[in-house]
XYZ file of C-alpha atoms in Angstrom:
318
model
C 91.707 101.744 65.189
C 91.486 98.867 63.134
C 94.978 99.183 61.840
C 96.469 99.760 65.148
C 99.204 97.235 66.298
C 97.997 95.406 69.198
C 101.357 94.554 71.874
C 101.404 91.648 73.908
C 103.281 91.380 77.321
C 104.313 88.189 78.954
C 105.387 87.978 82.807
C 105.502 85.034 84.897
C 107.074 83.002 88.393
C 107.546 80.576 89.883
C 106.207 81.015 93.873
C 106.902 78.541 96.480
C 103.275 78.836 97.711
C 100.320 77.641 97.245
C 97.580 78.479 94.085
C 95.036 79.749 96.909
C 97.706 81.817 98.917
C 98.722 83.705 95.873
C 95.311 83.812 94.169
C 94.046 85.904 97.402
C 96.652 88.281 97.363
C 95.734 88.956 93.479
C 92.169 89.443 93.778
C 92.675 92.212 97.319
C 93.442 94.812 95.158
C 92.497 97.788 97.577
C 95.323 96.349 99.566
C 97.694 96.319 96.233
C 99.462 99.826 96.805
C 100.656 98.143 100.672
C 101.834 95.263 98.476
C 103.518 96.109 95.077
C 105.921 99.000 94.878
C 103.802 100.542 91.710
C 100.623 100.766 92.914
C 99.672 104.011 94.822
C 96.492 104.285 95.848
C 93.102 101.653 94.736
C 89.463 102.575 94.931
C 87.093 100.286 94.457
C 84.079 101.753 93.231
C 81.870 98.877 92.410
C 81.781 95.200 93.379
C 79.372 92.231 93.558
C 81.894 89.892 94.227
C 82.420 88.459 90.753
C 82.635 92.122 88.566
C 84.778 94.995 89.845
C 85.426 98.408 88.648
C 88.279 100.206 90.276
C 89.715 103.856 89.916
C 93.691 102.896 90.161
C 96.776 104.812 90.561
C 100.025 103.662 89.932
C 103.880 105.195 88.851
C 104.756 104.269 85.553
C 108.026 105.447 83.817
C 108.801 107.538 86.699
C 105.311 109.271 86.354
C 101.785 109.114 88.277
C 98.893 107.933 85.856
C 95.703 107.091 86.363
C 92.872 104.987 85.202
C 89.880 102.797 85.643
C 89.898 99.307 85.436
C 87.113 96.623 85.435
C 87.928 93.162 86.722
C 86.303 89.725 86.310
C 87.351 87.142 88.973
C 87.110 83.514 88.908
C 88.241 82.208 91.811
C 87.626 78.515 91.329
C 90.342 78.543 87.836
C 92.385 81.130 89.517
C 92.292 83.936 86.816
C 91.280 87.735 86.763
C 90.429 89.567 83.557
C 91.083 92.956 83.128
C 90.934 95.842 81.097
C 91.350 99.574 81.113
C 87.569 101.515 80.687
C 89.265 105.129 81.105
C 92.830 104.581 80.127
C 95.234 107.911 80.233
C 97.253 108.753 76.679
C 99.143 107.213 75.219
C 97.279 103.959 75.851
C 94.432 103.530 73.412
C 93.356 99.979 75.157
C 94.917 97.733 77.686
C 93.810 94.807 79.035
C 94.883 91.255 80.361
C 94.859 88.329 82.630
C 96.157 87.362 85.688
C 96.771 82.969 85.672
C 97.375 80.890 89.069
C 98.486 77.672 87.880
C 98.949 74.642 90.764
C 102.129 72.977 90.672
C 103.823 70.037 92.380
C 104.776 69.833 95.538
C 102.349 72.777 96.962
C 103.831 75.252 94.800
C 102.262 77.677 92.526
C 103.354 79.690 88.991
C 101.981 83.148 88.337
C 101.531 84.429 84.850
C 100.954 88.103 84.406
C 99.736 88.377 80.319
C 98.792 92.214 78.819
C 97.617 93.549 75.373
C 97.379 97.168 74.707
C 97.214 99.668 71.683
C 98.691 102.596 71.243
C 96.766 105.841 69.684
C 98.257 106.608 65.988
C 100.081 103.662 66.406
C 103.308 105.948 67.414
C 106.383 103.316 68.040
C 107.964 105.830 70.454
C 104.289 105.695 72.833
C 104.488 101.764 72.355
C 108.083 101.363 73.546
C 107.038 103.697 76.456
C 103.808 102.281 77.783
C 105.618 98.441 76.972
C 108.667 99.498 79.418
C 106.647 100.888 82.042
C 104.102 97.028 81.729
C 107.706 95.200 81.748
C 109.053 97.393 84.657
C 105.464 97.346 86.809
C 104.748 93.769 85.898
C 108.398 92.417 87.071
C 108.315 94.867 90.364
C 104.284 93.426 91.343
C 105.874 89.494 90.321
C 108.890 90.163 92.830
C 106.972 91.566 95.218
C 103.792 88.760 95.680
C 106.504 86.373 95.395
C 108.236 87.442 98.680
C 104.628 87.956 100.231
C 103.243 84.329 99.286
C 106.358 82.455 100.242
C 106.122 84.453 104.013
C 102.531 83.863 104.071
C 102.677 82.453 107.772
C 104.459 85.419 109.170
C 102.360 87.581 107.128
C 100.174 88.842 110.384
C 103.376 89.417 112.416
C 104.793 91.817 109.280
C 101.705 93.500 108.923
C 99.953 96.109 111.081
C 97.401 99.039 110.583
C 96.317 101.319 113.063
C 94.402 105.145 113.401
C 94.415 107.777 115.916
C 92.305 110.900 115.917
C 91.219 113.714 117.451
C 88.377 116.238 117.948
C 88.273 119.172 116.262
C 85.910 122.034 117.520
C 86.098 123.778 114.372
C 85.570 123.789 110.371
C 86.843 121.225 108.671
C 87.683 123.125 105.684
C 90.377 124.551 107.874
C 91.707 120.874 108.745
C 92.329 119.934 105.629
C 93.995 122.678 104.611
C 96.446 122.506 106.947
C 97.084 118.768 106.152
C 96.601 119.571 102.153
C 99.024 122.696 102.825
C 101.886 120.010 103.531
C 104.714 122.412 101.628
C 104.230 124.830 105.241
C 105.044 122.010 107.760
C 108.525 123.059 108.362
C 107.610 125.753 109.963
C 104.503 124.140 111.770
C 105.706 121.451 112.878
C 108.445 121.057 114.785
C 109.388 117.045 114.189
C 108.755 117.913 109.758
C 112.835 119.439 109.166
C 112.092 119.251 105.778
C 109.653 118.991 102.690
C 109.704 119.692 99.073
C 106.553 119.297 97.267
C 105.382 119.369 94.070
C 101.807 119.040 92.840
C 102.214 117.245 88.989
C 98.139 117.737 88.891
C 95.139 118.591 90.696
C 95.342 117.086 93.483
C 98.185 114.860 93.258
C 101.038 115.471 94.941
C 104.939 114.307 95.405
C 106.990 115.322 98.459
C 109.816 114.201 100.101
C 110.367 114.990 103.485
C 112.438 114.917 106.721
C 111.171 114.180 109.830
C 112.670 112.940 113.027
C 110.560 110.910 115.635
C 110.098 110.224 119.715
C 113.713 108.495 119.930
C 115.432 111.042 118.108
C 115.992 109.080 114.857
C 115.829 110.781 111.871
C 114.108 110.038 108.586
C 114.194 110.775 104.781
C 111.018 109.856 103.198
C 109.318 110.208 99.394
C 105.844 110.264 99.024
C 102.708 110.173 96.576
C 99.792 111.515 98.176
C 96.126 111.827 96.286
C 94.263 114.774 97.736
C 90.140 114.487 97.360
C 89.254 117.321 99.294
C 85.389 116.825 98.547
C 85.834 114.214 100.929
C 88.189 115.472 103.510
C 90.971 113.132 102.624
C 94.333 112.279 101.852
C 96.097 109.171 100.684
C 99.614 108.567 100.575
C 102.198 106.006 99.417
C 105.685 106.350 100.630
C 107.472 105.775 97.861
C 110.966 105.437 99.574
C 110.815 104.378 103.210
C 112.621 104.230 106.593
C 114.938 101.130 106.771
C 112.525 99.337 109.174
C 109.902 99.586 107.012
C 108.717 97.215 103.567
C 106.181 99.518 102.720
C 104.053 102.482 103.849
C 100.377 103.817 102.446
C 98.185 105.843 104.938
C 95.687 107.854 104.919
C 94.284 111.345 106.363
C 90.196 111.629 106.994
C 88.419 114.755 107.782
C 85.051 113.749 109.140
C 82.486 116.940 109.837
C 79.283 115.764 112.014
C 76.831 117.506 113.995
C 79.167 118.774 117.062
C 82.376 118.721 115.733
C 84.712 117.251 113.196
C 86.905 114.144 113.690
C 90.389 113.958 112.066
C 92.009 110.560 112.012
C 95.488 109.554 110.315
C 95.853 105.507 109.195
C 98.824 104.000 108.698
C 99.851 100.327 107.207
C 103.433 98.908 106.963
C 105.205 95.943 106.234
C 108.062 95.505 108.404
C 111.573 94.868 106.786
C 112.266 91.477 108.874
C 116.119 91.357 107.746
C 116.900 94.793 109.455
C 114.380 93.951 112.714
C 118.105 93.537 115.202
C 120.282 95.556 112.562
C 118.271 98.917 113.311
C 116.975 98.040 117.025
C 119.554 95.578 118.145
C 120.016 91.790 118.117
C 117.868 90.183 120.076
C 114.521 92.289 118.828
C 110.959 90.050 117.968
C 109.033 91.395 115.016
C 106.897 92.045 118.690
C 108.835 94.243 119.794
C 109.562 96.243 115.733
C 105.607 96.603 115.978
C 105.421 98.581 119.432
C 108.547 100.236 118.586
C 106.713 101.316 114.462
C 103.266 102.159 116.497
C 104.925 104.478 118.764
C 106.886 105.896 116.670
C 104.172 106.803 114.357
C 102.138 107.426 116.358
C 103.617 110.197 118.042
C 104.305 112.266 114.397
C 100.647 111.594 113.443
C 99.435 112.439 116.776
C 101.252 115.745 117.266
C 100.471 116.603 113.507
C 96.980 116.586 114.081
C 97.043 118.098 117.576
C 98.768 120.646 114.990
C 95.603 120.612 112.930
C 93.167 121.209 115.549
C 94.724 123.965 116.973
C 94.759 125.803 114.137
C 91.233 125.316 113.298
C 90.271 126.436 116.228
C 92.802 129.176 116.674
C 90.604 130.317 113.537
C 87.879 129.917 115.034
C 88.685 131.992 118.646
C 89.908 134.530 116.450
C 87.152 135.528 114.200
């Protein structure tokens, strides 16, 4: 391992926002799937305010990759150091640093450093990892710059909400309905097409055509991470409808003594420059938020209602 070459990459961007704003976006790692295109899901396993342990899923050169990372936050120096404790091949080691520097006039400079080695020091593997680092780093920095420079409007652009239903039936049947998304075109009226591939156990990639309550048709692509023992399916849309810059969500099946609560959660970032073009001249962000809430909520509740019927009908049949 000592003979393996250490590869280094450096990426940076100038941001027309304060260093504190930029650092805050980097520190809020559980929101990264909503903010950064490559990130699919982040689960914070441990956090004491400084040290944190994370399980992360992200796209890399078109593949879904997963690893466990340790991070050390230093808000005074505005630095976050990280290293992967359980990387995925061909990565042997991966570490790096986020550095936020204050600049004149209330602006800042963000730098992202990576250092990595690959097993066996194979040139083709090193080139694959370097390409993934370059593509993802550029995407993350560009997205962070756009978000930070709209910081004062972010509360209007980001929308999170949930819907739920109660089910008098087994949690396993509810989860099974949500997990078997490949069958949805036969079961859910607003889903007209769905192509699904399970690229590894519990990791699904899908493309779907849906119709909203107002008759609008949308094609989306998503990555879903399934946790059957926890009754959870989290997802990130990697291709979104025109009104959304980002969309993440979760299906949760929560059993208790009297039945099951099934929850559909959504978080979105609105695409501000598409609001009037898609919803009509004069439409403001408040109206766009209501439109998105209705459209996504309508389809989620329809899916939850069918999952409820599936589970309760099975019990009546038995």
